[in-house]
Short mmCIF file of C-alpha atoms and ligand atoms in Angstrom, two decimals:
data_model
loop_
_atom_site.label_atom_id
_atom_site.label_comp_id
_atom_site.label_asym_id
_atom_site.label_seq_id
_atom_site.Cartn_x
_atom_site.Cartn_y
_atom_site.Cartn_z
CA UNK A 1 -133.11 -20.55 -88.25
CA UNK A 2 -130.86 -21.32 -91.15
CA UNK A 3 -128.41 -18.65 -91.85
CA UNK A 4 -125.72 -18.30 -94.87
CA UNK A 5 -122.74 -17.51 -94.33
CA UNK A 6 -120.22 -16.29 -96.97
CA UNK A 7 -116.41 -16.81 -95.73
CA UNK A 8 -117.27 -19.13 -92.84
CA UNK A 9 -114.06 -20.85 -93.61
CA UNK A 10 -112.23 -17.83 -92.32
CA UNK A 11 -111.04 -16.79 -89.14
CA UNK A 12 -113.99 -14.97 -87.80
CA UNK A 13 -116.80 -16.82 -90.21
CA UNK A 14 -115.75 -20.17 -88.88
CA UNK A 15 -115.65 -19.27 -84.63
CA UNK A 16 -118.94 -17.43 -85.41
CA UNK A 17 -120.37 -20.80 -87.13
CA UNK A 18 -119.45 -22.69 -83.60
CA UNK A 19 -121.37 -20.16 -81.59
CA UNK A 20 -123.99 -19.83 -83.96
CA UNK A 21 -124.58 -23.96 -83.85
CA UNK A 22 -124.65 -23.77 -79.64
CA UNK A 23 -127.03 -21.16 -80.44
CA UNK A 24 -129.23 -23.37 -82.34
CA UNK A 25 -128.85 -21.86 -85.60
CA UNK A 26 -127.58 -23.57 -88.70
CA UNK A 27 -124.61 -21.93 -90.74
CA UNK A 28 -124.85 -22.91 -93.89
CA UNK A 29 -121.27 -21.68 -95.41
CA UNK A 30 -120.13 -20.45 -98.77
CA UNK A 31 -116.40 -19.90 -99.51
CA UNK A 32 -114.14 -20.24 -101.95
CA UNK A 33 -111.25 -21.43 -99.84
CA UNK A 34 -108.65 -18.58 -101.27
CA UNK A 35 -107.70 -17.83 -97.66
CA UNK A 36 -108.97 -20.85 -95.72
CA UNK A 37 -108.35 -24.79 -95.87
CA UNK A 38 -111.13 -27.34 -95.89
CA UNK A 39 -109.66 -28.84 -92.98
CA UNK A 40 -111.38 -26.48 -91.03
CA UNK A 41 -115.04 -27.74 -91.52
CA UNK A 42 -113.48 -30.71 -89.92
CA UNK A 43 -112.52 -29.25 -86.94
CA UNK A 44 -116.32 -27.60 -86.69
CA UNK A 45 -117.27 -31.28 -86.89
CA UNK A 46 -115.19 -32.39 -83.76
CA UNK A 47 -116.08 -29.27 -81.99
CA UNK A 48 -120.00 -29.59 -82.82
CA UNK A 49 -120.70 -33.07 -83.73
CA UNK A 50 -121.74 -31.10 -87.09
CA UNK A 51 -121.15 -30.65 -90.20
CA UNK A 52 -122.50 -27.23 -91.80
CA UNK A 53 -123.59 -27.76 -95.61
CA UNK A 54 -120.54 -26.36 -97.36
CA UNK A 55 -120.39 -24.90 -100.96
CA UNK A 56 -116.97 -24.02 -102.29
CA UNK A 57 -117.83 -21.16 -104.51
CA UNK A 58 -117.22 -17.67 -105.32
CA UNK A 59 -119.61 -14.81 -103.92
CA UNK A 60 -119.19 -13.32 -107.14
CA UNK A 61 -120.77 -15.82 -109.05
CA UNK A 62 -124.38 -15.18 -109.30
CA UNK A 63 -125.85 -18.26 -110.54
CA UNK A 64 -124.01 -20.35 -108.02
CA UNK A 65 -125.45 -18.01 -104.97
CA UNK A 66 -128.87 -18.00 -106.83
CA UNK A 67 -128.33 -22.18 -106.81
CA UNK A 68 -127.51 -22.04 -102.62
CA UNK A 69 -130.53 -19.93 -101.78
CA UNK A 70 -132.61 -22.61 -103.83
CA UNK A 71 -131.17 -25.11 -101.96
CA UNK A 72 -132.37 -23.92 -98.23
CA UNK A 73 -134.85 -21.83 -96.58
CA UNK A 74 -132.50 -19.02 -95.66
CA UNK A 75 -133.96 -16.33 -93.62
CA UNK A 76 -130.45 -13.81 -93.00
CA UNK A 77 -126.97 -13.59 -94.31
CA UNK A 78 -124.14 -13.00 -92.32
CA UNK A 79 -121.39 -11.54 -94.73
CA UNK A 80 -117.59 -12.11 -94.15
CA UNK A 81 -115.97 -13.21 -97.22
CA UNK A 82 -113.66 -10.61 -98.75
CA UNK A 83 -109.95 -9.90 -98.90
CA UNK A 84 -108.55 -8.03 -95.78
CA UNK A 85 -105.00 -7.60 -95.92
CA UNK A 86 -104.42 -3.13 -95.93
CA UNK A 87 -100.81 -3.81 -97.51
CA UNK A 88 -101.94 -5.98 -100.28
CA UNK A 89 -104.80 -3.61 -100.79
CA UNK A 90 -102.40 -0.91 -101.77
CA UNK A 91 -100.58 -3.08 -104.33
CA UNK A 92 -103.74 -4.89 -105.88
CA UNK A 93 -106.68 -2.90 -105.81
CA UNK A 94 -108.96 -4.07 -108.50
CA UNK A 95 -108.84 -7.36 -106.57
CA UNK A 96 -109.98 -5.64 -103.61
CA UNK A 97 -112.90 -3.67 -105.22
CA UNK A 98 -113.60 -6.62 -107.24
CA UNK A 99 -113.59 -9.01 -104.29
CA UNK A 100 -115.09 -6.70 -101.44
CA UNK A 101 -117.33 -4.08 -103.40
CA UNK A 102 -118.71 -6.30 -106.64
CA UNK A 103 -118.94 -9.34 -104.29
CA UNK A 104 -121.05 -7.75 -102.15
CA UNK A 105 -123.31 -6.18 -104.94
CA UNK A 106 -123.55 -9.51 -106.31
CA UNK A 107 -124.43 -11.20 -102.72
CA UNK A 108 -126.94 -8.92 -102.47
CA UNK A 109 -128.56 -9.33 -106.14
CA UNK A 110 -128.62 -12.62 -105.58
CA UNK A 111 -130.17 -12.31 -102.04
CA UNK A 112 -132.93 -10.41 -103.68
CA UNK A 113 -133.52 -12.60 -106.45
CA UNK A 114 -134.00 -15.55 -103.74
CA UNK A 115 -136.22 -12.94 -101.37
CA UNK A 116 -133.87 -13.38 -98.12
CA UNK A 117 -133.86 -9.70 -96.69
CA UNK A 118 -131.35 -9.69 -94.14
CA UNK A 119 -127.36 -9.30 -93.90
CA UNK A 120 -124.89 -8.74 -91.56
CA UNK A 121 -122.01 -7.19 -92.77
CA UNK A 122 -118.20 -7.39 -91.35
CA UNK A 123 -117.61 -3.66 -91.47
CA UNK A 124 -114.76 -2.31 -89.56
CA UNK A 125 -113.14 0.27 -87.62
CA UNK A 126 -111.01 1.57 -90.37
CA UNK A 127 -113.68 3.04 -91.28
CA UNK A 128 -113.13 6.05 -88.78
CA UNK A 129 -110.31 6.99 -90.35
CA UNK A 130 -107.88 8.46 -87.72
CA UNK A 131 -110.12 9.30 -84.84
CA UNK A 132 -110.37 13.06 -83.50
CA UNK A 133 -111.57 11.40 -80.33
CA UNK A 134 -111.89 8.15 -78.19
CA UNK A 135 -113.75 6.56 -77.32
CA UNK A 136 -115.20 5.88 -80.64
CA UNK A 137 -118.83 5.95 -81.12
CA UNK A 138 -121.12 4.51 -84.41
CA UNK A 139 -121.80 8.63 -84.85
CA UNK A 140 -118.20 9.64 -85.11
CA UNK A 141 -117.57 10.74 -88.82
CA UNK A 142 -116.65 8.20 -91.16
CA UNK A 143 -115.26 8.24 -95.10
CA UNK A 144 -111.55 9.30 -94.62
CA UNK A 145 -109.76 5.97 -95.28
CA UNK A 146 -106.38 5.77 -96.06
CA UNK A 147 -106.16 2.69 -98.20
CA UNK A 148 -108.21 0.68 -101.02
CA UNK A 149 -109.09 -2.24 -98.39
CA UNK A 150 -110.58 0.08 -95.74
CA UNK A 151 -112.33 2.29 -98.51
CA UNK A 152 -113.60 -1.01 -99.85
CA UNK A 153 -115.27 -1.45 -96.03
CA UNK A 154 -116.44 2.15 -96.45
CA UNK A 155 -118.29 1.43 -99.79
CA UNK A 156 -120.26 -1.49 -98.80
CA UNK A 157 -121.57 0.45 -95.92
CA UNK A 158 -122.31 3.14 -98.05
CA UNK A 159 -124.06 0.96 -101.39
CA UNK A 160 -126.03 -0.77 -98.25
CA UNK A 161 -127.39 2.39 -96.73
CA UNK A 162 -128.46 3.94 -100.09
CA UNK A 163 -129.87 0.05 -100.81
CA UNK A 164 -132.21 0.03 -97.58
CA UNK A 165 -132.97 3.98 -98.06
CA UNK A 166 -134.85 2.34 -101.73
CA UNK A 167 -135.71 -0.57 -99.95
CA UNK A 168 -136.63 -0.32 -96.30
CA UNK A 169 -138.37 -3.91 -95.57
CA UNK A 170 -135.19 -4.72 -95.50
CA UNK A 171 -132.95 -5.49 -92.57
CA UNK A 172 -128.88 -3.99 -92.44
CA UNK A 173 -126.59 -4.39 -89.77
CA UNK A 174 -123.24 -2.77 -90.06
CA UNK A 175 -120.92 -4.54 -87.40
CA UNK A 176 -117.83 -2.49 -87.08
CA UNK A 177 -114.94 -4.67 -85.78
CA UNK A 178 -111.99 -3.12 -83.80
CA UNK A 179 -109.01 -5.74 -83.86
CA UNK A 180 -110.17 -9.73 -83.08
CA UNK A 181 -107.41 -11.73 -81.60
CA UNK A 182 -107.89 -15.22 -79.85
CA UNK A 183 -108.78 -18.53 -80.95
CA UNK A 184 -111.18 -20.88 -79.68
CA UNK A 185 -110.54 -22.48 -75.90
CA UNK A 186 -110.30 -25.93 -77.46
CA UNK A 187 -107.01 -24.87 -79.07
CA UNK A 188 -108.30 -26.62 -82.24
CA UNK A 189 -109.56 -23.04 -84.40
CA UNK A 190 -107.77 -20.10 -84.50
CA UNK A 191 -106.22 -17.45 -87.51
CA UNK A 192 -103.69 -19.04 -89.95
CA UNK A 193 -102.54 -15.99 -92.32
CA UNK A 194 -100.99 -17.28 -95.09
CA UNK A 195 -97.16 -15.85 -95.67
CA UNK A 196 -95.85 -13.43 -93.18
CA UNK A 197 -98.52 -11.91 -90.96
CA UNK A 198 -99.90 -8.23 -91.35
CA UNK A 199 -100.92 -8.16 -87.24
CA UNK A 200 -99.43 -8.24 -84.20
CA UNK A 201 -101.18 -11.08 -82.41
CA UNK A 202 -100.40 -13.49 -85.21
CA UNK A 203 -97.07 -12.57 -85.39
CA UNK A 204 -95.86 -12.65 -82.01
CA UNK A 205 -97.66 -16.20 -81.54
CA UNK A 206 -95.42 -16.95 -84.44
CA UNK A 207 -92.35 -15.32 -82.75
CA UNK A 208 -93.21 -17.10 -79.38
CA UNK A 209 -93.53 -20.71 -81.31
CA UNK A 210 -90.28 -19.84 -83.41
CA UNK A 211 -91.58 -19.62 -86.66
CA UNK A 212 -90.24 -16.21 -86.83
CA UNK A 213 -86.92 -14.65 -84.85
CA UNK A 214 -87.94 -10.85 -84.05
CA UNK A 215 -91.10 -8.71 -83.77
CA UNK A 216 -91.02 -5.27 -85.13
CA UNK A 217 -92.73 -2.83 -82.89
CA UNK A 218 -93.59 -0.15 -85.54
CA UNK A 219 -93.02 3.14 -83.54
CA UNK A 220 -92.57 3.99 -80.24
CA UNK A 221 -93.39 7.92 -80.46
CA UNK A 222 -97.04 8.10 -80.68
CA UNK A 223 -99.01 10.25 -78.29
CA UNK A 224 -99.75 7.11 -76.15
CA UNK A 225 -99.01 6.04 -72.69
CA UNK A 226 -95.90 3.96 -73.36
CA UNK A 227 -95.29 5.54 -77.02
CA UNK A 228 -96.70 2.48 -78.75
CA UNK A 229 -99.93 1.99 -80.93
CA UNK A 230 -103.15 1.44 -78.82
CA UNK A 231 -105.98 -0.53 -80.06
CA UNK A 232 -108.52 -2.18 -78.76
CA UNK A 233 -108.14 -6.12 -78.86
CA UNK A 234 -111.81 -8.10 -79.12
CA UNK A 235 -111.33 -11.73 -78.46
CA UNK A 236 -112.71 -14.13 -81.42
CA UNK A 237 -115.29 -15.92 -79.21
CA UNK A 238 -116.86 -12.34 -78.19
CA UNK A 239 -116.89 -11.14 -81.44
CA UNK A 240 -118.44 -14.65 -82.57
CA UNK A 241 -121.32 -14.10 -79.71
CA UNK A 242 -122.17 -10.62 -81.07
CA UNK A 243 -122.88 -11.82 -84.32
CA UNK A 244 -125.26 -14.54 -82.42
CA UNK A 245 -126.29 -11.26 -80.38
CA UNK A 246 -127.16 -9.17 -83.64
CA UNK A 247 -129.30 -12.07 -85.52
CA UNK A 248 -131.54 -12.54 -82.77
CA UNK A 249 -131.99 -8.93 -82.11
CA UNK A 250 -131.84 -7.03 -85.03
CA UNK A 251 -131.41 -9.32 -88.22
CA UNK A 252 -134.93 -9.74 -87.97
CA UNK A 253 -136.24 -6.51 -87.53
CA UNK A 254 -136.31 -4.13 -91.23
CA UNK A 255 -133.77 -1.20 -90.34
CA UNK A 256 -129.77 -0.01 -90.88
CA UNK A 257 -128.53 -1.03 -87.71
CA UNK A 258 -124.74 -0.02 -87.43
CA UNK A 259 -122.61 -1.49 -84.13
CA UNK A 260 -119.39 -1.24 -82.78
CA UNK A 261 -117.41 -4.57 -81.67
CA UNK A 262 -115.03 -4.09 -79.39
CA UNK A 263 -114.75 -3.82 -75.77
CA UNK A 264 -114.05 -0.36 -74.71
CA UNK A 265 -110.31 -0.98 -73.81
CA UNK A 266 -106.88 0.42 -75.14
CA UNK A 267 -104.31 -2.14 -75.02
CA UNK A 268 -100.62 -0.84 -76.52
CA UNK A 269 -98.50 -3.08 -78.35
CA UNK A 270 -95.69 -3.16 -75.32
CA UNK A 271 -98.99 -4.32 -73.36
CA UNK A 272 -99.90 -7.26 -75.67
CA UNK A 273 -96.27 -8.38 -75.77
CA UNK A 274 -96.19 -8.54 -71.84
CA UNK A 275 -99.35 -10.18 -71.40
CA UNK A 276 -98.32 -13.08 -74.29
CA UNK A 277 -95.07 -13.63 -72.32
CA UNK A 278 -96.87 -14.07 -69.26
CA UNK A 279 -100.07 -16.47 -71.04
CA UNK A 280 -96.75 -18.51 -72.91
CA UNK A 281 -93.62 -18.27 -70.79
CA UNK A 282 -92.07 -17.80 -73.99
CA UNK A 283 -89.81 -15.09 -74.56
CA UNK A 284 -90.75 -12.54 -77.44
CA UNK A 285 -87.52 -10.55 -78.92
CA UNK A 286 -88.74 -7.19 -80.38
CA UNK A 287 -87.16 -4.18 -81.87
CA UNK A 288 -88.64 -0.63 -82.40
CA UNK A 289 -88.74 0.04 -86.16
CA UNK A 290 -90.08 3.03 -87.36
CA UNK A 291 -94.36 3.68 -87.60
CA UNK A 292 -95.83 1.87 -90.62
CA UNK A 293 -97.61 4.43 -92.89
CA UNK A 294 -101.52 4.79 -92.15
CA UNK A 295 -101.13 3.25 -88.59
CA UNK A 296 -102.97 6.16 -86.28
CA UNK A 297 -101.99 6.07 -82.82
CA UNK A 298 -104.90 4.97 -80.70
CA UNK A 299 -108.38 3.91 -81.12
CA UNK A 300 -111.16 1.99 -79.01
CA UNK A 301 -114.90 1.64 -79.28
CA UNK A 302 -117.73 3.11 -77.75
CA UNK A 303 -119.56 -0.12 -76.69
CA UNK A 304 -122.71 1.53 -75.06
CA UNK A 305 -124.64 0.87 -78.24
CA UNK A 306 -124.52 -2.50 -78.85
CA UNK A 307 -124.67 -3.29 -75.12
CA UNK A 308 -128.12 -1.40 -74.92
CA UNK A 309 -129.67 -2.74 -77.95
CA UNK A 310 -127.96 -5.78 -78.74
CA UNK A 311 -127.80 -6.89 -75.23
CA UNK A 312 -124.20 -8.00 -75.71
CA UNK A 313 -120.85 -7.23 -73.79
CA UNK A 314 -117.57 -8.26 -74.26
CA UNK A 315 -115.87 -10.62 -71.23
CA UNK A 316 -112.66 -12.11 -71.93
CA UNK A 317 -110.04 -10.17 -71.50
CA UNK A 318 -106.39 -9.33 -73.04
CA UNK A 319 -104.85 -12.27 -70.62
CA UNK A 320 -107.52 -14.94 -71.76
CA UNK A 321 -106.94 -13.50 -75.22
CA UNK A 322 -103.01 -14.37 -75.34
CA UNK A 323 -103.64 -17.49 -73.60
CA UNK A 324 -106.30 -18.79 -76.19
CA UNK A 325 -103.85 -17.20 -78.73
CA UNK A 326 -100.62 -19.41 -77.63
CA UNK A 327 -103.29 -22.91 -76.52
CA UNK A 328 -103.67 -22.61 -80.55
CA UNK A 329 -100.63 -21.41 -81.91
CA UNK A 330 -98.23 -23.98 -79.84
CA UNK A 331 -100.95 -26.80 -80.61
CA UNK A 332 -100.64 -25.74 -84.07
CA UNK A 333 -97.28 -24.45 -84.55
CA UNK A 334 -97.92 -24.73 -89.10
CA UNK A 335 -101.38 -24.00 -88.76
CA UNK A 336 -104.12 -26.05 -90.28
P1 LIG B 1 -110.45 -14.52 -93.41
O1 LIG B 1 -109.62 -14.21 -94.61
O2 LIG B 1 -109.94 -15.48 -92.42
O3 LIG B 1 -111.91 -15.00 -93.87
C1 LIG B 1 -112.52 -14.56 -95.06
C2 LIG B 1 -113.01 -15.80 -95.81
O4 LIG B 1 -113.66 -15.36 -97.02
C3 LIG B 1 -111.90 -16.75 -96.21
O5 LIG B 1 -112.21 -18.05 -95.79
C4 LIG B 1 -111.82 -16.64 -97.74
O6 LIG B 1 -111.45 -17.86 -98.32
C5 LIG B 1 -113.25 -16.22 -98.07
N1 LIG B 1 -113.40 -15.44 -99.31
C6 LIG B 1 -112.69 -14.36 -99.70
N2 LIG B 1 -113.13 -13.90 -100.89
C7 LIG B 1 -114.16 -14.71 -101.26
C8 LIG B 1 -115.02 -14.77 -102.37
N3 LIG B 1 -114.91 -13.88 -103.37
N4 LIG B 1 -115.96 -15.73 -102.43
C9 LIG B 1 -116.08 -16.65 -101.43
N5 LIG B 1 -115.28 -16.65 -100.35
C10 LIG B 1 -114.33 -15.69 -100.26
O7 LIG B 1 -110.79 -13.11 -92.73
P2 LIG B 1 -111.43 -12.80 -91.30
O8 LIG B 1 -110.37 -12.24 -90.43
O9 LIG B 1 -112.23 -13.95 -90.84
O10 LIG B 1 -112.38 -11.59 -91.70
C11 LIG B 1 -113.73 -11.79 -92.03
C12 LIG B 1 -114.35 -10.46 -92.43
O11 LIG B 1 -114.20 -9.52 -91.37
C13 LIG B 1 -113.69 -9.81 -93.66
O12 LIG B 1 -114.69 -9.20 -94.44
C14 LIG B 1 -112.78 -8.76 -93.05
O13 LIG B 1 -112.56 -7.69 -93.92
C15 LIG B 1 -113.61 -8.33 -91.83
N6 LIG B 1 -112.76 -7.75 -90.77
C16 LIG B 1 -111.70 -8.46 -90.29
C17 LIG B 1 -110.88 -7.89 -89.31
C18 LIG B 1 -109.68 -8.64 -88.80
O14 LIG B 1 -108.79 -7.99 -88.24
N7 LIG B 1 -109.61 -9.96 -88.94
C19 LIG B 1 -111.15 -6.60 -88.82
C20 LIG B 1 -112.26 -5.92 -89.31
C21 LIG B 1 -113.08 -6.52 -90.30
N1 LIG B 2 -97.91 -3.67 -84.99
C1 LIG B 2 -96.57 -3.81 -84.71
N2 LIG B 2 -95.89 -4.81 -85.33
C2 LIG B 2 -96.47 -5.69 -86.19
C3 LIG B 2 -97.85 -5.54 -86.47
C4 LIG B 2 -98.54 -4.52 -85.85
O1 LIG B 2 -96.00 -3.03 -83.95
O2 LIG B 2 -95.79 -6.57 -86.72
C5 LIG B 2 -98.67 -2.61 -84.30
C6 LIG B 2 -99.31 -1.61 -85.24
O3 LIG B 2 -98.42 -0.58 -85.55
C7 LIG B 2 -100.52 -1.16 -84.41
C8 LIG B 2 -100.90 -2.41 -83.62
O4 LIG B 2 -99.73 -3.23 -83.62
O5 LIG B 2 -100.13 -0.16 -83.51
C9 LIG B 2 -102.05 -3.20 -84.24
O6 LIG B 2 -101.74 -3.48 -85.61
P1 LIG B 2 -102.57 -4.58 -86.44
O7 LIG B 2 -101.94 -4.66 -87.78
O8 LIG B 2 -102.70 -5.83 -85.65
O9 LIG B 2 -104.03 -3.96 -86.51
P2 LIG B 2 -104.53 -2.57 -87.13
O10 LIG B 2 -105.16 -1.81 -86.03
O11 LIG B 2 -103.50 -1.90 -87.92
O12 LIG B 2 -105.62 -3.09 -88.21
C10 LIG B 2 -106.63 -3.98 -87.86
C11 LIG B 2 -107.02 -4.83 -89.07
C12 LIG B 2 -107.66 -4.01 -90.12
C13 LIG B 2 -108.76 -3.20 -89.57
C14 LIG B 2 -108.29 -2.39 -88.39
C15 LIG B 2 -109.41 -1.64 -87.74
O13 LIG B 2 -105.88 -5.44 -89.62
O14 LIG B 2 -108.21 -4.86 -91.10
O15 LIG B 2 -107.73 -3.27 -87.42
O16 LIG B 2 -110.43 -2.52 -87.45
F1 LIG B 2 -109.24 -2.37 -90.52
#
């Protein structure tokens, strides 16, 4: 099965294109490299002993997509590429409607013109909003975002359930991430934000390697066990496996299948820094700032769902997730 896959550069895109290959499926990748590095189709290559078909090009470009699908017999898309950063969402929105909502609209145009009726979608949990209750299931209400990037989220779901409502040969899955973290065992693929990073895992990997001095711990007077943030941390290489999970189950069937990704735990910020000084031996200095604005104080996924239908299950846990974390980070101390 040949599969496209827009942003496989990217953090998630390029660990899903590794599981995808053991998998026997063949990524072909499309990305325009604005927050990736070409270096890391090499590292595919060492992992793999192959090298996807790459096409540096912009999702938003019609004739270059149409020019792709002529290219290959493509039977499903998996679609990552987008902007996700909720701070720089707030200061340049058109980019992130342009990027996220257009993009999409022209992936799909495109898709249709070529006659490949299936996508995945990287949806998210931001898309619940601020939770009334946990654990969060794919009914829980949805809409009430609190910034342009996770509204963006919430209108691609939305354009793709009123597309398959007009169009229902067609096949939809809505993966809803909760927070990935990790990098790949090898140590050789992981998440290299550019400029200071927005999360916590990157940044206390880059406290722990010295890149940085001082975490800040935004709040420590939520409603949670220990008064910090809980969220519920889905290593890379799961995540990667539920894609795998989700084209052989449902990317073939017509249908708007919508899934939570996570594993079902709460893990608090004080938590993650405790198990990365125990995976590193490094120390981590923190402070307690005050909350960031739109942070909500807990969430975790209902993973029943896409256990029952998808037949998949997270496994590695928050230690294995610091320790894959640091294996890349201290390997990799600039990045790529
Ligand atoms: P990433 O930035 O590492 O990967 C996205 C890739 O898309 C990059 O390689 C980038 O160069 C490419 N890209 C962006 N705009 C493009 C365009 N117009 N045309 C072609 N390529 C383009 O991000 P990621 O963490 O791998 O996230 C992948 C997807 O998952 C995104 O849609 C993101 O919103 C979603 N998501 C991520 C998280 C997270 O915490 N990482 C959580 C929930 C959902
Ligand atoms: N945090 C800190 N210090 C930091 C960064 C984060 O204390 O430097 C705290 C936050 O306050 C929060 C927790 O760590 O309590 C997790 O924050 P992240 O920024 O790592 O993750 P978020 O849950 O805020 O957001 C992530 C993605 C979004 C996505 C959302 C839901 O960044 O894209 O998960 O899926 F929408």
């Amino acid at each position: 099965m040949k599969v496209l896959v827009t942003g496989g550069m990217g953090y998630i895109g390029s660990h899903t294109c590794i599981q995808m290959l053991a998998a026997g499926i063949e990524p072909i990748i499309v990305d325009n490299l604005c927050n990736s590095k070409l270096a890391v189709l090499d590292r595919i290559e060492a992992l793999t002993k192959v090298r996807p078909a790459f096409y540096q090009g912009d999702i938003r470009d019609e004739a270059f997509l149409n020019q792709v699908f002529s290219e290959h017999e493509i039977q499903s898309v998996i679609h990552f590429a987008g902007l996700k950063a909720v701070g720089e969402s707030v200061a340049k929105p058109l980019e992130y409607y342009d990027n996220n909502v257009n993009g999409s609209l022209v992936l799909m145009r495109a898709m249709r013109n070529a006659g490949v009726k299936s996508i995945v979608f990287s949806s998210s949990a931001t898309v619940y909003g601020d939770p009334s209750s946990v654990p969060i299931t794919e009914d829980s209400p949805v809409g009430e975002t609190t910034n342009p990037y996770g509204r963006s989220k919430f209108m691609v779901e939305s354009c793709l359930s009123d597309f398959y409502a007009a169009e229902q040969d067609w096949s939809i899955t809505l993966l809803r991430y909760f927070n990935p973290v990790g990098a790949h065992p090898s140590g050789t693929l992981g998440e290299d934000p550019q400029g200071p990073p927005n999360n916590l895992m990157p940044f206390i990997a880059q406290v722990a390697v010295g890149r940085r001095d001082t975490l800040s711990v935004f709040g420590d007077d939520y409603p949670t066990p220990d008064g910090t943030g809980v969220r519920d941390y889905i290593h890379v290489m799961d995540l990667a496996d539920g894609h795998v999970a989700a084209l052989h189950k449902v990317a073939q069937q017509s249908g708007l299948h919508t899934f939570n990704l996570g594993t079902g735990n709460g893990t608090s910020v004080i938590q993650m820094i405790d198990a990365f000084v125990q995976a590193s031996g490094q120390q981590i200095p923190y402070q307690i700032c005050p909350r960031r604005p739109g942070d909500i104080a807990e969430c975790w996924a209902s993973t029943d769902k896409a256990e029952q239908q998808l037949g998949w299950k997270a496994t590695r846990d928050v230690k294995q997730m610091a320790a894959d974390t640091w294996h890349w980070q201290s390997n990799n101390p600039q990045g790529y």
